[in-house]
Amino acid sequence: MREEKNHALADLVDDGLGTTRALGLVWFAFLFCFTLAWSGSLAAFLARFLELRHEAAAFAPYWERWGILLVGTFTAMTMARVLYARACIAAKRGTRLPISVRPLAMLGALQVGLAFEVLAFFVGFTLLPLPIIRSLQTLAVARHEDFSESSPFGVWRQLAKGLQAKYALGLECLVGLATLIVIVNVIAAAFLATSLVGAFPGLALGEWYARLTLENPRVWLAGWAVGTALAAPLRIGAFTSLVFSGASQTTGEDLQAWLVELKEKSA
Amino acid sequence: MRCKRSWCTECATQFDGINYCVSCLALVRGTDAKSSNGLRTLSAVVVVLAVAYLAKKAVLWGVVIVAALS
């Protein structure tokens, strides 16, 4: 059973960064690609919606096709996040966890993630509930092992048990701030790269100069997509640290319960 | 120890005369529970598919709501 513990949020982010570094570039690239597929498609969807905003409701089948793409990439990203969280847990425990995830654990993380994604599409435009939604989605990924035995309803009970909501929200805000810094850097790097490439004689970048302005919402959306994908490993690493540090404070009651259950079955 | 790693006696849990660490005990428990998990897995798949369908529809509803508000 989990006990409440005071966490220093900055230490958790630091720990997450350490885990990301320890896992190496291959794991980073793995999560980056899947996250970019989702954030890229969401950015493209928002850009298209901004273009057609006033007559958007008239193109229902078109948006439904976008829905299939967004749900597909979100599902793939969540599965990749679970595998990455598993690798983080293995790195923290210093063991080699089998890479295969138990189906119920994966399905539990998917169920929570998709349910909150439904909520995000309804209330996301108000922006305020987004940090809560994103923090709960990431928490479900980091705690996927808790869902290994849960029924679809049990998943919500497990998530509510030892939720550490205060820390999860605080961590989400801190990681969100880090993501914002990454986004600003990505956009600045894009401007810098265009200027540098433009210095070469014979390269006509006039069209790019016209498009690459801060007044163009597509620039911000593309920066958000890349920045979010770059910060994704840090996010999962930090949330896994939160869950791991909570789990390491267990009283041992859960292990005793497991042992009683096993002894009853073997008797 | 099943995972062949070194653990202190406080971290190890003995079951049927064999020492287990937390991960190994979880694996043993997992193997034991495998048979009763079939129905739960099936219901979880159905729920995930239903929520995914709802999420696909939510994209459209979200578009309609924001378009109506703007």
Short mmCIF file of C-alpha atoms in Angstrom, two decimals:
data_model
loop_
_atom_site.label_atom_id
_atom_site.label_comp_id
_atom_site.label_asym_id
_atom_site.label_seq_id
_atom_site.Cartn_x
_atom_site.Cartn_y
_atom_site.Cartn_z
CA MET A 1 0.00 0.00 0.00
CA ARG A 2 1.31 3.42 -0.91
CA GLU A 3 2.08 6.02 1.69
CA GLU A 4 2.02 9.75 1.04
CA LYS A 5 5.51 11.15 0.87
CA ASN A 6 6.85 14.62 0.32
CA HIS A 7 8.56 14.78 -3.06
CA ALA A 8 10.72 17.60 -4.31
CA LEU A 9 9.35 18.09 -7.83
CA ALA A 10 12.65 19.38 -9.19
CA ASP A 11 14.37 16.22 -7.88
CA LEU A 12 11.82 14.06 -9.71
CA VAL A 13 12.49 15.93 -12.98
CA ASP A 14 16.23 15.58 -12.32
CA ASP A 15 15.79 11.87 -11.68
CA GLY A 16 13.71 11.52 -14.85
CA LEU A 17 16.44 13.25 -16.82
CA GLY A 18 19.01 10.84 -15.33
CA THR A 19 16.88 7.84 -16.33
CA THR A 20 16.43 9.23 -19.87
CA ARG A 21 20.20 9.61 -20.14
CA ALA A 22 20.79 6.11 -18.77
CA LEU A 23 18.39 4.53 -21.27
CA GLY A 24 20.27 6.02 -24.19
CA LEU A 25 19.56 7.34 -27.65
CA VAL A 26 17.73 4.31 -29.06
CA TRP A 27 14.98 4.47 -26.44
CA PHE A 28 14.85 8.27 -26.82
CA ALA A 29 14.43 7.97 -30.61
CA PHE A 30 11.81 5.22 -30.15
CA LEU A 31 9.57 7.40 -27.98
CA PHE A 32 10.34 10.55 -29.97
CA CYS A 33 9.11 8.98 -33.25
CA PHE A 34 5.83 7.70 -31.81
CA THR A 35 5.15 10.95 -29.95
CA LEU A 36 5.96 13.02 -33.04
CA ALA A 37 3.49 10.93 -35.07
CA TRP A 38 0.73 11.92 -32.62
CA SER A 39 1.75 15.52 -31.91
CA GLY A 40 2.44 16.10 -35.63
CA SER A 41 -0.99 14.81 -36.64
CA LEU A 42 -2.67 16.84 -33.87
CA ALA A 43 -0.80 19.98 -34.98
CA ALA A 44 -1.79 19.37 -38.62
CA PHE A 45 -5.40 18.79 -37.52
CA LEU A 46 -5.45 22.06 -35.55
CA ALA A 47 -3.88 23.96 -38.46
CA ARG A 48 -6.54 22.59 -40.82
CA PHE A 49 -9.27 23.43 -38.31
CA LEU A 50 -8.01 27.02 -37.98
CA GLU A 51 -8.24 27.35 -41.77
CA LEU A 52 -11.81 26.05 -41.96
CA ARG A 53 -13.00 27.23 -38.56
CA HIS A 54 -16.23 28.98 -39.54
CA GLU A 55 -17.45 26.36 -42.01
CA ALA A 56 -15.77 23.42 -40.18
CA ALA A 57 -19.05 21.84 -39.05
CA ALA A 58 -20.04 21.31 -42.71
CA PHE A 59 -17.26 18.72 -43.31
CA ALA A 60 -18.24 15.96 -40.86
CA PRO A 61 -16.82 12.96 -42.85
CA TYR A 62 -13.54 14.84 -43.28
CA TRP A 63 -13.12 15.38 -39.52
CA GLU A 64 -14.10 11.77 -38.86
CA ARG A 65 -11.13 10.67 -41.01
CA TRP A 66 -8.93 12.99 -38.93
CA GLY A 67 -10.44 11.29 -35.85
CA ILE A 68 -9.28 7.87 -37.07
CA LEU A 69 -5.75 9.23 -37.63
CA LEU A 70 -5.61 10.97 -34.24
CA VAL A 71 -6.94 7.98 -32.30
CA GLY A 72 -4.58 5.63 -34.20
CA THR A 73 -1.48 7.71 -33.52
CA PHE A 74 -2.55 8.29 -29.90
CA THR A 75 -2.96 4.53 -29.37
CA ALA A 76 0.46 3.80 -30.90
CA MET A 77 2.03 6.56 -28.80
CA THR A 78 0.48 5.26 -25.57
CA MET A 79 1.79 1.75 -26.29
CA ALA A 80 5.27 3.17 -26.93
CA ARG A 81 5.02 5.21 -23.72
CA VAL A 82 4.15 2.08 -21.71
CA LEU A 83 7.19 0.28 -23.14
CA TYR A 84 9.36 3.30 -22.36
CA ALA A 85 7.98 3.50 -18.79
CA ARG A 86 8.76 -0.20 -18.44
CA ALA A 87 12.34 0.43 -19.53
CA CYS A 88 12.55 3.32 -17.00
CA ILE A 89 11.30 1.07 -14.18
CA ALA A 90 13.82 -1.63 -15.17
CA ALA A 91 16.63 0.95 -15.17
CA LYS A 92 15.59 2.18 -11.71
CA ARG A 93 15.31 -1.32 -10.26
CA GLY A 94 18.59 -2.29 -11.89
CA THR A 95 16.92 -5.39 -13.32
CA ARG A 96 16.05 -6.58 -16.79
CA LEU A 97 12.27 -6.54 -16.99
CA PRO A 98 10.81 -8.64 -19.80
CA ILE A 99 9.91 -6.22 -22.59
CA SER A 100 6.55 -7.93 -23.11
CA VAL A 101 3.82 -6.11 -21.20
CA ARG A 102 0.92 -8.02 -19.69
CA PRO A 103 -2.15 -7.39 -21.89
CA LEU A 104 -4.31 -6.08 -19.04
CA ALA A 105 -1.62 -3.57 -18.03
CA MET A 106 -1.38 -2.25 -21.59
CA LEU A 107 -5.17 -2.21 -22.05
CA GLY A 108 -5.62 -0.40 -18.72
CA ALA A 109 -3.21 2.36 -19.76
CA LEU A 110 -4.94 2.60 -23.15
CA GLN A 111 -8.40 2.74 -21.59
CA VAL A 112 -7.46 5.60 -19.24
CA GLY A 113 -5.52 7.44 -21.95
CA LEU A 114 -8.32 7.24 -24.53
CA ALA A 115 -11.05 8.12 -22.01
CA PHE A 116 -9.19 11.30 -21.06
CA GLU A 117 -8.57 11.99 -24.76
CA VAL A 118 -12.36 12.03 -25.27
CA LEU A 119 -12.56 14.58 -22.44
CA ALA A 120 -9.70 16.58 -23.99
CA PHE A 121 -11.62 16.96 -27.27
CA PHE A 122 -14.70 18.21 -25.41
CA VAL A 123 -13.10 20.66 -22.98
CA GLY A 124 -9.56 21.04 -24.35
CA PHE A 125 -10.35 24.30 -26.14
CA THR A 126 -10.71 26.00 -22.72
CA LEU A 127 -7.03 25.00 -22.09
CA LEU A 128 -7.44 24.98 -18.28
CA PRO A 129 -8.27 21.28 -17.75
CA LEU A 130 -5.50 20.14 -20.14
CA PRO A 131 -2.72 19.91 -17.47
CA ILE A 132 -5.01 17.71 -15.30
CA ILE A 133 -5.94 15.51 -18.27
CA ARG A 134 -2.35 15.13 -19.48
CA SER A 135 -1.03 14.45 -15.97
CA LEU A 136 -3.58 11.66 -15.41
CA GLN A 137 -2.82 10.14 -18.83
CA THR A 138 0.91 10.08 -18.06
CA LEU A 139 0.29 8.77 -14.54
CA ALA A 140 -1.72 5.87 -16.01
CA VAL A 141 1.22 5.05 -18.30
CA ALA A 142 3.72 5.18 -15.44
CA ARG A 143 1.48 3.03 -13.22
CA HIS A 144 0.56 0.48 -15.91
CA GLU A 145 1.86 -2.38 -13.74
CA ASP A 146 -0.92 -1.67 -11.22
CA PHE A 147 -3.51 -2.58 -13.88
CA SER A 148 -2.12 -6.10 -14.47
CA GLU A 149 -5.00 -7.73 -12.61
CA SER A 150 -7.72 -5.13 -13.04
CA SER A 151 -11.07 -5.34 -14.78
CA PRO A 152 -12.10 -2.31 -16.89
CA PHE A 153 -13.78 -0.78 -13.80
CA GLY A 154 -10.96 -1.86 -11.52
CA VAL A 155 -8.53 0.23 -13.58
CA TRP A 156 -10.19 3.41 -12.30
CA ARG A 157 -10.13 2.13 -8.72
CA GLN A 158 -6.42 1.35 -9.08
CA LEU A 159 -5.73 4.77 -10.56
CA ALA A 160 -7.61 6.50 -7.71
CA LYS A 161 -5.73 4.45 -5.11
CA GLY A 162 -2.62 6.41 -4.09
CA LEU A 163 -3.25 8.91 -6.88
CA GLN A 164 -0.67 11.48 -5.70
CA ALA A 165 -2.75 14.00 -7.67
CA LYS A 166 -1.07 17.02 -6.11
CA TYR A 167 2.39 15.84 -7.14
CA ALA A 168 1.23 14.64 -10.56
CA LEU A 169 -0.27 18.05 -11.34
CA GLY A 170 2.78 19.86 -9.98
CA LEU A 171 5.06 17.63 -12.02
CA GLU A 172 2.93 18.19 -15.14
CA CYS A 173 3.24 21.98 -14.69
CA LEU A 174 7.01 21.71 -14.23
CA VAL A 175 7.43 19.40 -17.25
CA GLY A 176 5.03 21.68 -19.17
CA LEU A 177 7.32 24.61 -18.42
CA ALA A 178 10.33 22.59 -19.59
CA THR A 179 8.39 21.68 -22.76
CA LEU A 180 7.64 25.38 -23.35
CA ILE A 181 11.38 26.16 -23.17
CA VAL A 182 12.06 23.33 -25.63
CA ILE A 183 9.37 24.68 -28.01
CA VAL A 184 10.85 28.20 -27.92
CA ASN A 185 14.29 26.70 -28.62
CA VAL A 186 12.96 24.58 -31.50
CA ILE A 187 11.35 27.64 -33.13
CA ALA A 188 14.50 29.72 -32.56
CA ALA A 189 16.59 26.91 -34.09
CA ALA A 190 14.29 26.83 -37.13
CA PHE A 191 14.74 30.59 -37.63
CA LEU A 192 18.49 30.31 -37.15
CA ALA A 193 18.79 27.35 -39.54
CA THR A 194 16.83 29.23 -42.24
CA SER A 195 19.07 32.29 -41.84
CA LEU A 196 22.22 30.17 -42.01
CA VAL A 197 21.06 28.22 -45.06
CA GLY A 198 20.04 31.52 -46.68
CA ALA A 199 23.64 32.68 -46.38
CA PHE A 200 24.66 30.17 -49.05
CA PRO A 201 24.57 31.77 -52.50
CA GLY A 202 22.14 30.25 -55.00
CA LEU A 203 19.62 28.99 -52.44
CA ALA A 204 16.29 30.76 -52.89
CA LEU A 205 14.47 30.69 -49.55
CA GLY A 206 12.13 33.59 -50.20
CA GLU A 207 9.05 31.42 -49.76
CA TRP A 208 10.37 30.02 -46.47
CA TYR A 209 11.12 33.51 -45.14
CA ALA A 210 7.54 34.51 -45.92
CA ARG A 211 6.13 31.47 -44.10
CA LEU A 212 8.50 31.38 -41.13
CA THR A 213 7.09 34.25 -39.11
CA LEU A 214 5.78 34.28 -35.58
CA GLU A 215 2.43 35.53 -36.90
CA ASN A 216 1.96 32.20 -38.69
CA PRO A 217 0.14 29.79 -36.30
CA ARG A 218 1.56 26.81 -38.22
CA VAL A 219 5.05 27.75 -37.00
CA TRP A 220 3.89 27.57 -33.37
CA LEU A 221 1.99 24.32 -33.99
CA ALA A 222 5.01 22.70 -35.67
CA GLY A 223 7.25 23.95 -32.84
CA TRP A 224 4.79 22.52 -30.30
CA ALA A 225 4.73 19.14 -32.12
CA VAL A 226 8.52 18.80 -32.20
CA GLY A 227 9.02 20.27 -28.69
CA THR A 228 6.43 17.92 -27.18
CA ALA A 229 8.06 14.91 -28.84
CA LEU A 230 11.51 15.98 -27.63
CA ALA A 231 10.29 16.42 -24.04
CA ALA A 232 8.27 13.16 -24.01
CA PRO A 233 11.08 10.95 -22.61
CA LEU A 234 11.67 13.46 -19.79
CA ARG A 235 7.94 13.48 -19.02
CA ILE A 236 7.70 9.69 -18.77
CA GLY A 237 11.00 9.48 -16.85
CA ALA A 238 9.83 12.07 -14.28
CA PHE A 239 6.41 10.44 -13.79
CA THR A 240 8.02 7.00 -13.46
CA SER A 241 10.27 8.50 -10.76
CA LEU A 242 7.18 9.81 -8.96
CA VAL A 243 5.53 6.37 -9.07
CA PHE A 244 8.76 4.55 -8.25
CA SER A 245 9.55 6.75 -5.24
CA GLY A 246 5.97 6.25 -4.02
CA ALA A 247 6.21 2.49 -4.48
CA SER A 248 9.54 2.32 -2.64
CA GLN A 249 7.74 3.73 0.39
CA THR A 250 5.34 0.77 0.57
CA THR A 251 4.58 -0.62 3.97
CA GLY A 252 4.86 -4.19 2.73
CA GLU A 253 1.12 -4.83 3.10
CA ASP A 254 0.72 -5.40 -0.64
CA LEU A 255 3.51 -8.02 -0.64
CA GLN A 256 1.95 -9.75 2.37
CA ALA A 257 -1.41 -9.80 0.54
CA TRP A 258 0.24 -11.36 -2.53
CA LEU A 259 1.91 -14.01 -0.36
CA VAL A 260 -1.35 -14.93 1.39
CA GLU A 261 -3.06 -15.16 -2.02
CA LEU A 262 -0.30 -17.42 -3.41
CA LYS A 263 -0.27 -19.65 -0.31
CA GLU A 264 -4.06 -20.05 -0.46
CA LYS A 265 -3.84 -21.11 -4.11
CA SER A 266 -1.00 -23.57 -3.56
CA ALA A 267 -2.74 -25.13 -0.51
CA MET B 1 16.76 -16.35 -5.84
CA ARG B 2 14.94 -16.97 -9.09
CA CYS B 3 16.42 -13.96 -10.96
CA LYS B 4 19.93 -15.00 -9.76
CA ARG B 5 20.56 -11.52 -8.35
CA SER B 6 21.84 -10.76 -4.86
CA TRP B 7 19.31 -9.38 -2.40
CA CYS B 8 19.39 -8.83 1.33
CA THR B 9 17.18 -11.06 3.51
CA GLU B 10 14.83 -8.16 4.24
CA CYS B 11 14.11 -7.60 0.54
CA ALA B 12 13.62 -11.29 -0.26
CA THR B 13 10.32 -13.08 0.38
CA GLN B 14 10.26 -16.85 0.86
CA PHE B 15 7.53 -18.86 -0.83
CA ASP B 16 7.55 -22.68 -1.03
CA GLY B 17 11.16 -22.68 0.21
CA ILE B 18 12.35 -20.41 -2.61
CA ASN B 19 13.46 -16.81 -2.14
CA TYR B 20 11.81 -14.24 -4.41
CA CYS B 21 12.42 -10.56 -4.97
CA VAL B 22 9.42 -8.25 -5.63
CA SER B 23 9.68 -8.61 -9.43
CA CYS B 24 9.98 -12.43 -9.28
CA LEU B 25 7.06 -12.69 -6.85
CA ALA B 26 4.99 -10.53 -9.19
CA LEU B 27 5.89 -12.89 -12.06
CA VAL B 28 4.89 -15.98 -10.04
CA ARG B 29 1.64 -14.27 -9.10
CA GLY B 30 1.13 -13.30 -12.74
CA THR B 31 1.60 -16.86 -14.00
CA ASP B 32 -0.85 -18.08 -11.38
CA ALA B 33 -3.48 -15.52 -12.27
CA LYS B 34 -3.12 -16.04 -16.03
CA SER B 35 -5.95 -18.56 -16.29
CA SER B 36 -8.54 -16.24 -14.66
CA ASN B 37 -7.50 -13.25 -16.76
CA GLY B 38 -9.00 -14.38 -20.09
CA LEU B 39 -12.45 -12.91 -19.48
CA ARG B 40 -11.02 -9.71 -18.01
CA THR B 41 -8.75 -9.27 -21.04
CA LEU B 42 -11.68 -9.78 -23.41
CA SER B 43 -13.82 -7.24 -21.55
CA ALA B 44 -10.87 -4.80 -21.45
CA VAL B 45 -10.43 -5.14 -25.24
CA VAL B 46 -14.15 -4.43 -25.77
CA VAL B 47 -14.01 -1.38 -23.47
CA VAL B 48 -10.85 -0.02 -25.15
CA LEU B 49 -12.43 -0.42 -28.62
CA ALA B 50 -15.60 1.33 -27.40
CA VAL B 51 -13.60 4.21 -25.89
CA ALA B 52 -11.48 4.46 -29.08
CA TYR B 53 -14.70 4.74 -31.14
CA LEU B 54 -15.95 7.40 -28.74
CA ALA B 55 -12.62 9.26 -29.05
CA LYS B 56 -12.92 9.19 -32.85
CA LYS B 57 -16.41 10.68 -32.57
CA ALA B 58 -15.22 13.19 -29.94
CA VAL B 59 -12.91 14.76 -32.53
CA LEU B 60 -15.95 15.61 -34.64
CA TRP B 61 -18.01 16.77 -31.65
CA GLY B 62 -15.11 18.95 -30.49
CA VAL B 63 -14.89 20.53 -33.94
CA VAL B 64 -18.64 21.23 -33.98
CA ILE B 65 -18.60 22.73 -30.44
CA VAL B 66 -15.63 25.03 -31.13
CA ALA B 67 -17.00 26.02 -34.57
CA ALA B 68 -20.34 26.90 -32.97
CA LEU B 69 -18.69 28.94 -30.21
CA SER B 70 -16.38 30.90 -32.52
#
